[in-house]
Short mmCIF file of C-alpha atoms in Angstrom, two decimals:
data_model
loop_
_atom_site.label_atom_id
_atom_site.label_comp_id
_atom_site.label_asym_id
_atom_site.label_seq_id
_atom_site.Cartn_x
_atom_site.Cartn_y
_atom_site.Cartn_z
CA MET A 1 70.98 129.31 84.72
CA LYS A 2 72.89 128.96 87.96
CA ARG A 3 73.11 132.03 90.13
CA ALA A 4 75.77 133.49 92.39
CA ALA A 5 75.76 136.50 94.71
CA VAL A 6 78.80 138.63 95.45
CA ILE A 7 78.01 140.58 98.61
CA LEU A 8 80.19 143.62 99.28
CA ALA A 9 80.93 144.10 102.98
CA ALA A 10 84.43 145.59 103.04
CA GLY A 11 83.53 149.17 103.95
CA MET A 12 85.00 150.73 107.08
CA GLY A 13 81.70 152.27 108.19
CA THR A 14 83.41 155.19 109.92
CA ARG A 15 80.25 157.33 109.84
CA MET A 16 78.57 154.88 112.21
CA ARG A 17 80.95 156.00 114.98
CA SER A 18 80.89 152.49 116.38
CA LYS A 19 83.24 149.79 117.61
CA LYS A 20 80.91 147.33 115.89
CA ILE A 21 81.46 146.83 112.16
CA LYS A 22 78.73 148.58 110.17
CA VAL A 23 77.15 145.56 108.50
CA LEU A 24 76.68 143.83 111.87
CA HIS A 25 74.33 146.57 113.05
CA GLU A 26 70.74 145.33 113.06
CA VAL A 27 67.54 146.21 111.26
CA GLY A 28 64.45 144.39 112.47
CA GLY A 29 66.56 142.40 114.91
CA ARG A 30 68.82 140.97 112.16
CA PRO A 31 72.37 142.04 111.24
CA MET A 32 72.41 143.80 107.88
CA VAL A 33 74.84 141.30 106.39
CA ASP A 34 72.35 138.53 107.19
CA TRP A 35 69.65 140.40 105.26
CA SER A 36 71.85 140.20 102.16
CA LEU A 37 72.64 136.54 102.71
CA ALA A 38 68.93 135.79 103.13
CA LEU A 39 68.24 137.68 99.90
CA ALA A 40 70.79 135.52 98.09
CA ASP A 41 69.07 132.44 99.46
CA GLY A 42 65.69 133.78 98.38
CA LEU A 43 67.05 134.25 94.87
CA GLY A 44 68.17 130.62 94.77
CA CYS A 45 71.87 131.48 94.49
CA ASP A 46 74.11 128.44 94.27
CA LYS A 47 77.07 130.41 95.62
CA ARG A 48 77.30 133.29 98.08
CA ILE A 49 80.60 135.17 98.23
CA LEU A 50 81.23 137.70 100.98
CA VAL A 51 83.83 140.37 100.18
CA ILE A 52 85.30 141.76 103.38
CA GLY A 53 88.26 143.91 104.40
CA THR A 54 91.09 143.20 106.82
CA HIS A 55 89.96 145.63 109.52
CA SER A 56 87.47 143.42 111.39
CA GLU A 57 88.23 140.02 112.89
CA GLU A 58 84.65 139.93 114.14
CA LEU A 59 83.23 140.18 110.62
CA LYS A 60 85.76 137.62 109.38
CA GLN A 61 84.50 135.16 111.97
CA VAL A 62 80.86 135.94 111.18
CA ALA A 63 81.56 135.47 107.47
CA ALA A 64 83.26 132.12 108.08
CA ASN A 65 80.27 130.95 110.13
CA ARG A 66 77.76 132.11 107.52
CA VAL A 67 79.33 131.06 104.19
CA GLY A 68 82.51 129.11 105.00
CA SER A 69 86.08 130.33 104.56
CA GLU A 70 86.17 129.19 100.94
CA ASN A 71 83.45 131.72 100.11
CA ILE A 72 85.20 134.71 101.66
CA ALA A 73 87.07 137.16 99.44
CA ILE A 74 89.42 139.75 100.93
CA GLN A 75 89.64 143.25 99.46
CA ASP A 76 92.97 144.68 100.59
CA PRO A 77 93.29 147.59 100.29
CA PRO A 78 89.82 148.85 99.29
CA GLN A 79 89.96 150.52 95.88
CA GLY A 80 86.33 150.87 94.86
CA THR A 81 83.41 148.66 93.98
CA GLY A 82 84.94 147.27 90.80
CA HIS A 83 88.04 146.20 92.70
CA ALA A 84 85.82 144.64 95.40
CA VAL A 85 84.05 142.42 92.88
CA GLN A 86 87.38 141.52 91.28
CA SER A 87 88.46 140.24 94.70
CA ALA A 88 85.83 137.50 94.34
CA GLU A 89 87.25 136.11 91.07
CA GLN A 90 89.10 133.22 92.69
CA ALA A 91 86.13 132.28 94.86
CA LEU A 92 83.97 132.15 91.69
CA ALA A 93 86.48 130.20 89.63
CA GLY A 94 84.67 127.71 87.41
CA PHE A 95 81.23 129.21 88.04
CA GLU A 96 79.01 129.59 84.99
CA GLY A 97 75.76 131.47 85.19
CA HIS A 98 74.40 134.81 86.40
CA VAL A 99 76.20 136.84 89.05
CA VAL A 100 74.51 139.56 91.08
CA VAL A 101 76.42 142.15 93.11
CA LEU A 102 74.68 142.98 96.40
CA TYR A 103 75.59 145.28 99.26
CA ALA A 104 75.65 144.22 102.91
CA ASP A 105 74.57 147.69 104.02
CA THR A 106 71.38 147.63 101.91
CA PRO A 107 69.12 145.45 104.05
CA LEU A 108 65.63 145.98 102.62
CA LEU A 109 66.06 144.91 99.00
CA PRO A 110 63.28 142.45 98.08
CA VAL A 111 63.69 139.32 96.00
CA ASP A 112 61.29 140.44 93.27
CA ALA A 113 63.35 143.57 92.53
CA VAL A 114 66.50 141.53 91.84
CA GLU A 115 64.51 138.96 89.86
CA LYS A 116 63.82 141.72 87.32
CA ALA A 117 67.57 142.11 86.78
CA PHE A 118 68.03 138.37 86.32
CA ALA A 119 65.11 138.34 83.89
CA SER A 120 66.98 140.87 81.72
CA LEU A 121 69.97 138.54 81.55
CA ASP A 122 67.66 135.70 80.57
CA ALA A 123 66.32 137.96 77.81
CA GLY A 124 69.80 138.36 76.29
CA TYR A 125 71.33 141.34 78.07
CA ALA A 126 74.91 140.97 79.29
CA VAL A 127 74.52 143.45 82.15
CA SER A 128 71.46 144.58 84.10
CA VAL A 129 71.44 147.38 86.67
CA LEU A 130 68.84 148.04 89.34
CA GLY A 131 67.78 151.69 89.36
CA PHE A 132 65.30 153.91 91.15
CA ASP A 133 63.68 157.29 90.64
CA ALA A 134 65.22 159.45 93.36
CA ALA A 135 63.27 162.19 95.09
CA GLU A 136 66.59 164.03 95.56
CA PRO A 137 69.21 162.60 93.15
CA GLY A 138 72.08 164.48 94.82
CA GLY A 139 75.28 162.44 94.76
CA TYR A 140 73.81 159.29 93.23
CA GLY A 141 75.20 157.98 89.96
CA ARG A 142 72.84 158.60 87.04
CA LEU A 143 71.53 155.89 84.70
CA ILE A 144 71.64 157.21 81.15
CA CYS A 145 69.29 155.26 78.88
CA SER A 146 68.46 155.31 75.18
CA ASP A 147 65.04 156.16 73.82
CA GLU A 148 64.49 152.41 73.43
CA GLY A 149 65.22 151.90 77.14
CA ASP A 150 68.64 150.27 76.90
CA LEU A 151 71.22 151.40 79.44
CA LEU A 152 73.99 153.40 77.73
CA LYS A 153 76.18 154.29 80.71
CA ILE A 154 76.30 155.07 84.41
CA VAL A 155 77.73 158.45 85.29
CA GLU A 156 78.98 159.24 88.79
CA ALA A 157 77.64 162.54 90.08
CA LYS A 158 81.11 164.08 90.30
CA GLU A 159 81.73 163.17 86.67
CA ALA A 160 78.29 164.15 85.31
CA SER A 161 77.44 167.04 83.00
CA PRO A 162 74.59 169.44 83.88
CA ASP A 163 72.25 167.56 81.54
CA GLU A 164 73.18 164.23 83.12
CA LEU A 165 72.71 165.64 86.62
CA ALA A 166 69.15 166.56 85.62
CA VAL A 167 68.35 162.84 85.26
CA SER A 168 66.51 161.46 88.32
CA PHE A 169 66.84 157.76 87.39
CA CYS A 170 69.69 156.70 89.70
CA ASN A 171 72.02 153.77 90.23
CA SER A 172 71.35 151.54 93.24
CA GLY A 173 74.69 149.78 92.84
CA VAL A 174 73.02 146.40 92.43
CA MET A 175 74.13 144.82 89.17
CA ALA A 176 73.61 141.44 87.53
CA VAL A 177 76.15 140.24 84.95
CA ARG A 178 76.62 137.10 82.93
CA SER A 179 79.62 135.27 84.38
CA GLU A 180 81.33 134.83 81.00
CA TYR A 181 81.69 138.61 80.71
CA LEU A 182 82.09 139.80 84.30
CA PHE A 183 85.79 139.44 85.06
CA ASP A 184 86.95 140.24 81.53
CA LEU A 185 85.07 143.53 81.75
CA LEU A 186 86.41 144.24 85.24
CA SER A 187 89.99 143.62 84.09
CA ARG A 188 89.64 146.61 81.76
CA VAL A 189 88.22 149.03 84.32
CA THR A 190 90.63 151.87 85.18
CA ASN A 191 90.79 154.27 88.12
CA ASP A 192 91.05 157.38 85.93
CA ASN A 193 88.35 159.33 87.73
CA ALA A 194 87.83 161.95 90.46
CA LYS A 195 88.09 159.41 93.30
CA GLY A 196 90.93 157.36 91.86
CA GLU A 197 88.86 154.20 92.32
CA PHE A 198 87.87 151.27 90.13
CA TYR A 199 84.13 151.72 89.53
CA LEU A 200 81.95 148.68 88.97
CA THR A 201 79.69 150.98 86.97
CA ASP A 202 82.28 151.25 84.19
CA VAL A 203 81.49 147.73 83.02
CA VAL A 204 78.32 149.08 81.34
CA GLU A 205 80.21 151.22 78.83
CA LEU A 206 82.86 148.54 78.37
CA ALA A 207 80.16 145.97 77.60
CA ARG A 208 78.58 148.26 75.04
CA GLN A 209 81.97 148.83 73.41
CA ASP A 210 82.10 145.05 72.96
CA GLY A 211 78.73 145.12 71.23
CA LEU A 212 76.89 143.74 74.26
CA LYS A 213 73.58 145.06 75.56
CA ALA A 214 72.87 146.52 79.02
CA SER A 215 69.56 147.20 80.69
CA ALA A 216 68.24 149.15 83.67
CA VAL A 217 65.26 147.89 85.68
CA ARG A 218 63.31 149.87 88.25
CA CYS A 219 62.63 149.38 91.95
CA SER A 220 61.45 151.78 94.63
CA GLU A 221 63.86 154.09 96.42
CA GLU A 222 62.95 152.49 99.76
CA ASP A 223 64.00 149.08 98.43
CA VAL A 224 67.62 150.18 98.01
CA LEU A 225 67.98 152.35 101.10
CA GLY A 226 71.64 152.15 102.08
CA VAL A 227 72.94 152.57 105.62
CA ASN A 228 76.08 154.59 106.30
CA SER A 229 75.19 156.36 109.54
CA ARG A 230 73.10 155.93 112.67
CA GLU A 231 70.51 158.25 111.17
CA GLN A 232 70.20 156.07 108.07
CA LEU A 233 70.08 152.97 110.28
CA ALA A 234 67.08 154.47 112.07
CA GLU A 235 65.50 155.34 108.73
CA ALA A 236 65.92 151.76 107.50
CA GLU A 237 64.33 150.50 110.73
CA LYS A 238 61.44 152.91 110.23
CA VAL A 239 60.86 151.68 106.68
CA PHE A 240 61.05 148.04 107.78
CA GLN A 241 58.59 148.55 110.62
CA SER A 242 56.16 150.48 108.42
CA LYS A 243 56.11 147.74 105.77
CA THR A 244 55.81 144.98 108.35
CA ARG A 245 52.94 146.66 110.17
CA ARG A 246 51.11 147.09 106.89
CA ASN A 247 51.70 143.46 105.94
CA MET A 248 50.49 142.29 109.35
CA MET A 249 47.24 144.21 109.09
CA GLU A 250 46.68 143.04 105.52
CA SER A 251 47.07 139.44 106.72
CA GLY A 252 44.35 139.80 109.38
CA VAL A 253 46.18 141.10 112.46
CA THR A 254 44.65 143.97 114.43
CA LEU A 255 47.10 146.67 115.53
CA ILE A 256 45.28 149.17 117.72
CA ASP A 257 48.08 151.74 117.43
CA PRO A 258 50.39 150.47 114.67
CA ASP A 259 53.15 153.02 115.13
CA THR A 260 53.85 151.78 118.67
CA VAL A 261 54.26 148.09 117.81
CA TYR A 262 57.72 146.85 116.82
CA PHE A 263 58.33 143.61 114.93
CA ALA A 264 61.42 141.56 114.11
CA PHE A 265 62.37 140.23 110.69
CA ASP A 266 60.91 136.77 111.45
CA THR A 267 57.85 137.58 113.59
CA GLN A 268 54.93 135.27 112.77
CA VAL A 269 51.44 136.32 113.82
CA GLY A 270 48.23 134.44 113.03
CA ALA A 271 44.91 135.83 111.86
CA ASP A 272 42.62 137.58 114.33
CA VAL A 273 45.41 138.31 116.78
CA VAL A 274 44.92 141.66 118.51
CA ILE A 275 48.05 143.60 119.48
CA GLU A 276 47.58 146.52 121.81
CA PRO A 277 49.86 149.61 121.92
CA ASN A 278 53.53 149.55 122.91
CA VAL A 279 54.31 145.87 122.27
CA PHE A 280 57.81 144.77 121.24
CA PHE A 281 58.66 141.57 119.38
CA GLY A 282 62.27 140.42 119.38
CA PRO A 283 63.49 137.73 116.96
CA GLY A 284 62.05 134.23 117.01
CA VAL A 285 58.44 134.90 118.03
CA SER A 286 55.37 133.10 116.74
CA VAL A 287 51.82 133.91 117.87
CA ALA A 288 48.88 131.72 116.86
CA SER A 289 45.42 132.96 115.93
CA ASP A 290 42.83 134.55 118.24
CA THR A 291 45.39 135.60 120.82
CA ARG A 292 45.50 139.06 122.41
CA ILE A 293 48.81 140.70 123.28
CA LYS A 294 48.06 143.47 125.74
CA ALA A 295 49.90 146.77 126.07
CA PHE A 296 53.55 147.12 127.10
CA SER A 297 54.44 143.45 126.65
CA HIS A 298 57.85 142.22 125.44
CA LEU A 299 58.30 138.92 123.59
CA GLU A 300 61.44 137.26 122.20
CA ASN A 301 62.29 133.73 121.01
CA CYS A 302 59.00 132.31 122.23
CA SER A 303 55.90 130.54 120.95
CA VAL A 304 52.35 131.54 121.88
CA GLY A 305 49.43 129.24 121.09
CA GLU A 306 45.87 129.98 120.04
CA ALA A 307 43.41 132.02 122.12
CA CYS A 308 45.96 133.14 124.71
CA GLN A 309 45.96 136.41 126.64
CA ILE A 310 49.34 138.01 127.29
CA GLY A 311 49.92 141.08 129.45
CA PRO A 312 49.69 143.92 130.01
CA PHE A 313 53.32 144.38 131.07
CA ALA A 314 54.22 140.72 130.48
CA ARG A 315 57.64 139.47 129.44
CA LEU A 316 58.12 136.26 127.46
CA ARG A 317 61.80 135.40 127.26
CA PRO A 318 63.63 132.82 125.12
CA GLY A 319 62.28 129.31 125.38
CA ALA A 320 58.81 130.25 126.59
CA VAL A 321 56.22 127.93 124.99
CA LEU A 322 52.56 128.63 125.68
CA HIS A 323 49.87 126.22 124.52
CA THR A 324 46.20 126.99 123.81
CA GLY A 325 44.25 129.31 126.08
CA VAL A 326 47.09 130.29 128.40
CA ARG A 327 46.67 133.49 130.42
CA VAL A 328 49.78 135.43 131.37
CA GLY A 329 49.02 138.63 133.25
CA ASN A 330 50.70 141.81 134.36
CA PHE A 331 54.32 141.67 135.49
CA VAL A 332 54.68 137.96 134.81
CA GLU A 333 58.01 136.83 133.35
CA ILE A 334 58.43 133.44 131.67
CA LYS A 335 61.73 131.96 130.52
CA ASN A 336 62.58 128.51 129.09
CA SER A 337 59.28 127.07 130.30
CA GLU A 338 56.33 125.26 128.78
CA LEU A 339 52.79 126.05 129.90
CA GLY A 340 50.06 123.58 128.99
CA ASP A 341 46.54 124.30 127.78
CA GLY A 342 44.58 126.69 129.97
CA VAL A 343 47.34 127.50 132.45
CA ALA A 344 46.78 130.79 134.29
CA ALA A 345 49.55 132.98 135.71
CA ASN A 346 47.80 136.27 136.12
CA HIS A 347 49.94 138.35 138.45
CA LEU A 348 53.49 139.17 139.47
CA SER A 349 55.27 135.85 138.99
CA TYR A 350 58.55 134.45 137.64
CA ILE A 351 58.35 131.11 135.83
CA GLY A 352 61.84 130.02 134.80
CA ASP A 353 63.02 126.59 133.62
CA GLY A 354 59.70 124.92 134.30
CA ASP A 355 56.96 122.71 132.91
CA VAL A 356 53.40 123.53 133.98
CA GLY A 357 50.61 121.05 133.27
CA ALA A 358 47.26 121.94 131.73
CA LYS A 359 44.67 123.85 133.78
CA SER A 360 47.11 124.67 136.56
CA ASN A 361 46.95 128.01 138.36
CA ILE A 362 50.02 129.98 139.35
CA GLY A 363 49.16 132.43 142.15
CA ALA A 364 50.41 136.00 142.47
CA GLY A 365 53.98 136.34 143.65
CA THR A 366 55.02 132.77 142.77
CA ILE A 367 58.73 132.35 142.08
CA PHE A 368 60.41 129.41 140.37
CA CYS A 369 63.78 129.40 142.16
CA ASN A 370 65.74 127.87 139.29
CA TYR A 371 69.35 128.96 139.90
CA ASP A 372 71.63 127.81 142.72
CA GLY A 373 74.49 130.13 141.82
CA TYR A 374 76.13 127.56 139.54
CA PHE A 375 73.46 125.58 137.66
CA LYS A 376 69.88 125.98 136.44
CA HIS A 377 67.30 123.41 137.60
CA ARG A 378 63.76 122.64 136.45
CA THR A 379 60.44 122.79 138.23
CA THR A 380 57.71 120.41 137.06
CA ILE A 381 54.06 121.02 137.92
CA GLY A 382 51.42 118.45 137.00
CA GLU A 383 48.01 119.09 135.49
CA GLY A 384 45.29 120.76 137.51
CA SER A 385 47.61 121.97 140.25
CA PHE A 386 47.13 125.12 142.32
CA ILE A 387 50.06 127.20 143.53
CA GLY A 388 49.03 129.64 146.24
CA SER A 389 50.18 133.23 146.24
CA ASN A 390 53.65 134.26 147.39
CA SER A 391 55.10 130.76 147.08
CA SER A 392 58.68 129.84 146.21
CA LEU A 393 59.34 126.55 144.38
CA VAL A 394 62.98 125.63 144.88
CA ALA A 395 64.18 123.55 141.91
CA PRO A 396 64.73 120.77 141.20
CA VAL A 397 61.26 119.92 142.42
CA THR A 398 58.19 118.11 141.07
CA LEU A 399 54.57 118.74 141.99
CA GLU A 400 52.36 115.90 140.78
CA ASN A 401 48.91 116.24 139.17
CA GLY A 402 46.26 117.94 141.28
CA SER A 403 48.68 119.06 143.97
CA PHE A 404 48.06 122.18 146.04
CA VAL A 405 50.58 124.57 147.57
CA GLY A 406 49.45 126.75 150.46
CA SER A 407 50.11 130.48 150.11
CA GLY A 408 53.46 131.70 151.37
CA SER A 409 55.13 128.29 151.18
CA VAL A 410 58.75 127.57 150.30
CA VAL A 411 58.59 124.17 148.59
CA THR A 412 61.86 122.23 148.55
CA LYS A 413 60.56 118.65 148.31
CA ASP A 414 58.42 116.85 145.74
CA VAL A 415 54.65 117.01 146.31
CA PRO A 416 52.63 113.80 145.67
CA GLU A 417 49.53 113.72 143.48
CA GLY A 418 46.53 115.32 145.16
CA ALA A 419 48.53 116.43 148.21
CA LEU A 420 48.64 119.80 149.98
CA ALA A 421 52.10 121.25 150.65
CA VAL A 422 52.39 123.83 153.41
CA ALA A 423 55.91 125.03 154.19
CA ARG A 424 55.79 128.10 156.42
CA GLY A 425 56.22 129.07 160.05
CA LYS A 426 53.34 128.34 162.42
CA GLN A 427 51.20 131.40 163.12
CA LYS A 428 51.12 132.68 166.71
CA ASN A 429 48.58 135.26 167.97
CA ILE A 430 49.51 137.38 171.02
CA GLU A 431 46.33 138.73 172.57
CA GLY A 432 46.25 142.47 173.27
CA TRP A 433 49.69 143.15 171.74
CA ALA A 434 48.36 145.56 169.09
CA ASP A 435 46.41 147.65 171.63
CA THR A 436 49.47 147.99 173.86
CA TYR A 437 51.70 148.86 170.87
CA HIS A 438 49.40 151.63 169.58
CA ALA A 439 49.00 153.17 173.06
CA GLU A 440 52.76 153.29 173.57
CA MET A 441 53.41 154.77 170.13
CA ARG A 442 50.77 157.50 170.64
CA ARG A 443 52.32 158.40 173.99
CA LYS A 444 55.79 158.73 172.44
CA LYS A 445 54.51 160.83 169.55
CA GLN A 446 52.66 163.24 171.91
CA SER A 447 55.72 163.69 174.10
#
């Protein structure tokens, strides 16, 4: 059966106390709405419909970029979850298959949990709801099931009896419905309830009244953690990091102090990589096997090859590409540059917009002067070159294979293969100057 996802993203998010729309806040370096879109992709959905409100032009633009304007549904004004899904009816016109309702503020829901709901539809159920056993059920809607396990109804906490409130099996909000029933059921949902809203949950009882079957499938409470506040955003981040750290270690990565290492949603780390404490990975990082990332290093949108050593206190910025056996030491920053096999930059250097050939050495204090105030320019260093300490390479400039730059030089012209470049003032020694200086300073201090 074909699949479609209706992703609800129309909430105001007022509890976030933010100018940024709630679902654009990030978990693991990825906006929450993108987590839901990625989930829909992982489920093999043929259509992805984003339901948004009218209060955020920013989200409207993001939605258009992600799914196209034809797959945007507007809920105006917001009148509950049932009304939100109804808003997607036109966008789903002609679709036949299974429809799942997802939430753009529930970023950690895994594919396998939703697959259970789809499996129920394949088994003949008209509606399938994802539920969880809550440690503190509180204000969650309760899933009321028969002795045989079929779902009888979903009761909102404000509408529940004492016996129903005692049930700990709770509604996540995620629901899969056969398309041939979905909008007919929604058309009969009323807002005769404590909130005066159209509840998506009412379709369960309506389906049963039509002689259709409903099911409830289980997932963990962490899987359906929703985000409505900064505190819950931090909790979602904590859950994501904990799971990712565990997965990394299970796949053969050594984390010396796991709780101090932070990953992004797409971080790729090979086997036998060692990551020391206080390392941060932004989005877009891949690290090949047998590499060591030393303490207090920061990496984002970069690629690190096998058997490299990074840090401590190193920063790899977007576009940094390191090949096999590269050494990047303390307080070295690399941006939009490619370092060949065995390159060493061990101390206090900035390598920006450059290409460094294999086996070259970048001395302490070397600066790639890549920006002229208007444009960025590249520096190219050939294989086996040696850049002396405290040198400035003023781009655009090329240093051919085997070239050598004397310490303290400011290089503004190309250096031929095998040549030595020295670009500094000529040293002058004044005999006896230091003795005279010290004697005069001592005399002044005594007086």
